[in-house]
Coordinates of C-alpha atoms in Angstrom, one line a residue:
M1 CA -12.9 5.7 -15.9
K2 CA -11.3 7.6 -13.3
P3 CA -9.0 10.8 -15.6
N4 CA -7.7 12.0 -12.3
K5 CA -5.9 9.1 -11.4
L6 CA -3.6 9.1 -14.4
F7 CA -2.6 12.5 -12.4
I8 CA -1.9 10.4 -9.2
A9 CA 0.1 7.2 -10.6
A10 CA 2.9 9.7 -12.7
G11 CA 2.7 12.1 -9.2
T12 CA 3.6 8.4 -7.2
A13 CA 6.1 7.8 -9.1
T14 CA 9.0 10.4 -7.6
A15 CA 11.4 8.1 -4.9
A16 CA 9.4 7.6 -1.3
V17 CA 10.4 10.3 0.5
A18 CA 9.6 12.9 -2.5
A19 CA 5.8 11.4 -2.6
V20 CA 5.6 12.4 0.9
F21 CA 5.7 16.0 0.3
A22 CA 3.5 15.8 -2.9
G23 CA -0.5 17.0 -3.1
P24 CA -3.2 16.4 -0.8
S25 CA -4.1 13.5 -1.3
L26 CA -0.7 12.1 -1.8
A27 CA 0.7 13.7 1.7
N28 CA 2.1 11.2 4.4
H29 CA -0.9 8.7 5.1
S30 CA 0.8 6.0 7.9
W31 CA -1.8 5.8 10.8
S32 CA 0.2 8.4 13.7
N33 CA 2.8 6.4 14.3
Y34 CA 2.4 3.1 14.3
H35 CA 4.5 0.0 13.7
W36 CA 5.5 -3.9 14.5
S37 CA 8.7 -4.1 15.7
T38 CA 11.1 -5.0 12.9
T39 CA 15.2 -6.4 13.2
D40 CA 15.3 -5.9 9.1
G41 CA 12.9 -3.4 8.2
V42 CA 10.3 -6.2 7.0
A43 CA 7.1 -6.6 9.2
R44 CA 6.6 -10.9 9.4
P45 CA 2.6 -11.2 11.5
D46 CA 1.8 -14.2 10.4
V47 CA -2.2 -13.9 9.3
V48 CA -5.2 -15.9 10.4
D49 CA -7.6 -15.8 8.5
N50 CA -10.5 -17.0 10.1
T51 CA -13.5 -16.0 6.7
V52 CA -15.6 -18.2 5.6
G53 CA -17.5 -18.0 2.1
S54 CA -16.1 -16.0 -0.8
W55 CA -14.1 -14.2 1.8
P56 CA -10.9 -15.9 1.4
A57 CA -10.5 -15.4 -1.9
R58 CA -11.1 -12.0 -1.1
V59 CA -8.0 -11.9 1.6
A60 CA -5.6 -14.0 -0.2
I61 CA -5.9 -11.2 -3.2
A62 CA -4.9 -8.7 -0.5
M63 CA -2.5 -10.2 1.5
G64 CA -1.1 -10.3 -2.5
D65 CA -1.1 -7.4 -3.1
W66 CA 0.2 -6.1 0.8
N67 CA 3.5 -8.4 1.0
S68 CA 4.0 -7.5 -2.6
S69 CA 5.8 -5.0 -0.9
A70 CA 9.7 -5.2 0.0
H71 CA 8.7 -4.7 3.6
I72 CA 5.9 -6.8 4.2
E73 CA 6.0 -10.8 4.6
S74 CA 3.5 -12.3 6.3
G75 CA 2.3 -15.9 6.4
T76 CA -1.6 -16.6 6.4
S77 CA -3.5 -19.4 8.0
A78 CA -6.3 -21.0 8.2
G79 CA -8.3 -20.5 11.4
T80 CA -11.7 -20.8 13.3
A81 CA -14.3 -20.3 11.2
N82 CA -16.6 -17.8 11.5
A83 CA -14.7 -16.9 14.8
K84 CA -16.9 -13.3 15.2
R85 CA -15.5 -11.5 18.2
C86 CA -12.1 -11.4 16.2
P87 CA -10.2 -11.6 19.2
M88 CA -6.5 -11.3 19.3
A89 CA -3.6 -13.3 19.5
S90 CA -0.2 -12.0 19.7
G91 CA 1.7 -11.8 16.7
T92 CA -1.4 -12.0 14.2
I93 CA -3.6 -9.9 12.4
Q94 CA -6.5 -12.4 13.1
V95 CA -9.3 -11.6 9.8
C96 CA -13.3 -12.3 10.8
N97 CA -16.2 -11.6 8.4
S98 CA -19.9 -12.0 9.7
A99 CA -23.1 -10.3 10.0
Y100 CA -22.5 -7.9 12.1
G101 CA -25.7 -6.3 12.6
Q102 CA -26.7 -2.8 11.9
T103 CA -23.6 -1.4 12.7
G104 CA -23.3 1.2 9.9
W105 CA -20.2 -0.2 9.3
L106 CA -17.9 -1.8 7.2
G107 CA -14.9 -3.3 8.2
I108 CA -12.8 -2.1 11.1
A109 CA -8.9 -3.3 12.2
S110 CA -8.0 -2.7 15.7
I111 CA -4.5 -2.6 16.8
S112 CA -2.7 -3.6 19.9
L113 CA 0.1 -2.3 21.1
S114 CA 2.2 -2.1 23.7
G115 CA 6.5 -0.9 24.0
G116 CA 5.2 2.0 21.5
H117 CA 5.1 -1.4 18.7
I118 CA 1.7 -3.0 17.4
V119 CA 1.9 -6.7 19.0
A120 CA -1.5 -8.2 17.8
G121 CA -4.1 -6.8 14.6
S122 CA -7.4 -6.9 14.2
T123 CA -9.6 -7.0 10.9
K124 CA -13.5 -8.0 10.4
L125 CA -16.0 -7.6 7.6
N126 CA -19.4 -7.5 8.5
D127 CA -22.0 -9.0 6.1
T128 CA -24.9 -7.6 6.9
Y129 CA -24.3 -4.7 4.9
F130 CA -21.9 -6.6 2.3
S131 CA -25.4 -8.1 1.7
Y132 CA -27.0 -4.7 0.4
P133 CA -27.2 -4.1 -3.6
Q134 CA -25.4 -1.1 -2.9
Y135 CA -21.7 -3.4 -1.8
N136 CA -23.1 -6.8 -2.6
T137 CA -20.1 -5.6 -5.1
E138 CA -16.2 -7.3 -5.5
T139 CA -14.7 -3.8 -5.9
W140 CA -16.7 -2.8 -2.1
K141 CA -15.8 -6.2 -0.4
Q142 CA -11.6 -6.1 -1.9
L143 CA -12.0 -2.4 -0.9
V144 CA -12.8 -3.0 2.8
T145 CA -11.2 -6.4 3.3
C146 CA -7.4 -5.0 1.3
Q147 CA -8.0 -1.0 3.4
E148 CA -8.5 -3.3 7.6
I149 CA -5.7 -5.5 7.1
G150 CA -4.0 -1.9 5.2
H151 CA -4.7 -0.7 8.4
D152 CA -3.3 -3.8 10.9
Y153 CA 0.7 -2.7 8.8
G154 CA 0.4 1.1 9.7
L155 CA -1.4 2.6 7.3
G156 CA -3.7 5.2 6.9
H157 CA -5.9 6.6 3.9
Q158 CA -4.8 8.7 1.6
N159 CA -8.2 10.3 1.6
E160 CA -11.6 10.4 4.2
D161 CA -13.8 12.4 1.7
F162 CA -16.6 9.6 0.0
S163 CA -18.0 12.3 -2.1
T164 CA -14.3 12.1 -4.0
D165 CA -12.8 9.8 -5.4
L166 CA -8.8 10.8 -6.1
T167 CA -6.4 7.3 -6.0
T168 CA -5.9 4.0 -7.1
S169 CA -5.7 3.3 -3.7
C170 CA -7.5 0.6 -1.6
M171 CA -6.2 3.9 1.4
E172 CA -9.2 5.8 0.5
Y173 CA -12.9 6.6 1.5
T174 CA -14.8 6.3 -2.0
S175 CA -18.5 6.3 -2.5
N176 CA -16.8 4.7 -6.1
P177 CA -15.1 1.9 -5.3
S178 CA -14.1 1.1 -8.8
G179 CA -9.9 0.9 -9.4
N180 CA -9.5 1.1 -5.6
E181 CA -9.1 -2.3 -4.5
H182 CA -5.5 -2.8 -4.2
P183 CA -2.7 -0.5 -2.6
D184 CA -1.5 2.2 -5.5
K185 CA 2.4 2.8 -6.0
H186 CA 1.4 5.8 -2.8
D187 CA 1.1 2.7 -0.4
Y188 CA 4.2 1.2 -1.4
D189 CA 6.2 4.2 -0.9
Q190 CA 4.4 4.8 2.7
L191 CA 5.3 1.3 4.0
A192 CA 9.0 2.2 3.0
L193 CA 8.9 4.8 5.1
I194 CA 7.6 3.4 8.1
Y195 CA 9.6 0.5 7.8
S196 CA 12.8 2.3 6.4
H197 CA 14.3 1.4 10.1
S198 CA 15.9 -1.7 12.0
E199 CA 15.0 -2.7 15.8
G200 CA 16.6 -5.5 18.2
G201 CA 14.1 -7.4 20.1
G202 CA 11.8 -10.5 18.7
S203 CA 9.8 -11.4 16.1
T204 CA 6.9 -10.2 14.6
S205 CA 5.3 -13.1 13.7
S206 CA 4.5 -15.8 16.4
S207 CA 5.6 -18.9 14.1
G208 CA 9.1 -17.3 12.7
G209 CA 11.9 -18.0 15.2
S210 CA 13.8 -14.9 17.2
S211 CA 15.7 -12.7 14.9
G212 CA 11.9 -11.5 13.1
G213 CA 12.2 -14.8 11.3
P214 CA 9.7 -15.0 7.7
G215 CA 6.1 -15.9 9.1
K216 CA 5.3 -19.2 8.3
G217 CA 1.3 -18.6 8.7
G218 CA 0.1 -21.1 11.1
G219 CA 1.2 -19.4 14.1
K220 CA -1.8 -19.0 16.4
G221 CA 0.2 -16.3 18.4
K222 CA -1.1 -15.7 22.4
P223 CA -4.1 -14.6 22.9
L224 CA -4.5 -11.0 24.4
G225 CA -8.0 -11.7 25.7
I226 CA -8.7 -8.5 23.8
E227 CA -12.0 -8.1 21.5
P228 CA -12.0 -5.4 19.2
G229 CA -16.2 -5.5 19.6
D230 CA -18.7 -3.4 17.3
S231 CA -19.9 0.0 18.2
P232 CA -18.3 2.8 19.4
A233 CA -19.2 2.3 23.0
Q234 CA -17.2 -0.7 23.5
W235 CA -14.4 0.8 21.1
G236 CA -13.5 3.4 23.5
K237 CA -12.9 7.1 23.4
A238 CA -12.8 9.2 20.1
I239 CA -10.0 10.4 18.8
G240 CA -10.2 11.2 14.8
K241 CA -12.7 11.8 11.9
D242 CA -13.4 11.2 8.7
A243 CA -14.4 14.7 6.3
A244 CA -18.1 14.8 7.3
G245 CA -17.0 14.9 10.7
R246 CA -17.9 11.4 11.3
P247 CA -15.6 10.4 14.8
N248 CA -14.0 7.0 11.9
E249 CA -11.0 6.5 15.0
F250 CA -11.0 5.2 18.6
V251 CA -9.0 4.4 21.4
R252 CA -9.2 2.2 24.6
N253 CA -7.0 0.9 27.2
F254 CA -7.5 -2.7 28.2
N255 CA -5.2 -6.1 30.1
G256 CA -2.0 -3.1 29.9
Y257 CA -2.8 -2.6 26.6
T258 CA -3.4 0.5 23.9
V259 CA -5.9 -0.5 21.7
I260 CA -6.6 1.9 19.0
T261 CA -9.1 0.8 16.1
H262 CA -10.5 2.5 12.3
V263 CA -14.6 2.3 11.4
T264 CA -14.9 2.0 7.8
W265 CA -18.6 3.3 8.5
A266 CA -21.3 2.9 5.5
P267 CA -21.3 6.1 2.9
H268 CA -25.4 5.8 3.1
V269 CA -26.1 5.3 6.9
K270 CA -26.3 7.9 10.4
V271 CA -23.4 7.2 12.4
P272 CA -24.0 5.9 16.0
A273 CA -23.3 8.3 18.8
A274 CA -19.4 8.5 19.9
R275 CA -18.4 8.4 23.6
D276 CA -16.2 12.1 24.6

């Protein structure tokens, strides 16, 4: 049992705005100001599930969690099995799994930005490490699935110190993932803050029609010619670090888009050098 999590749950029972000013683990954890453009405060990118094996069930659980937010309404469709490169497409979050090798990471989330908004997202899950006994658990796999997709909606981490375990949220770095497989109330409060405004323009979904109509699933989106890559050399310049000083956020410009990548490093591995 994680006794301090009872305190966290009680703390998040306040209004969303008050939660932003709570203790350190409950600080604002939006991912910078990154968000999908909406006309009604609801993000509707289609989630294209390219995963195979037992991963589709985990993606379904994560999407059930995120769609529980009043500010997310994404359809899910099947993609291309084993789409290892996980290329981005407009209006979609592409979710992929593969044995990406000893890259050092359990999962990565990448977003493409244009005009100040997220226009495409990508989540990659590394079977190489999830085959190791310490990570070959449902708790680790569900936490990372939930976390990477959460990044694709504009959420950052509530806590970035793997040696601690401060919340019940999947948006936390922890070496004890049990109890952190899903979003918590503070994640939902943060989404309410991120999407508390509406904007003019088209839909956030490739299949939802105009004016931000709901994503139906099945929308493949326009290919952007962008692949997230598997290593710091492909992610670009390091712009953020975790509590251990490891670079965990990167930026590059490609095909006219700004591509930001967030990395969940496996706690036990040595992180490859990043480009300054």
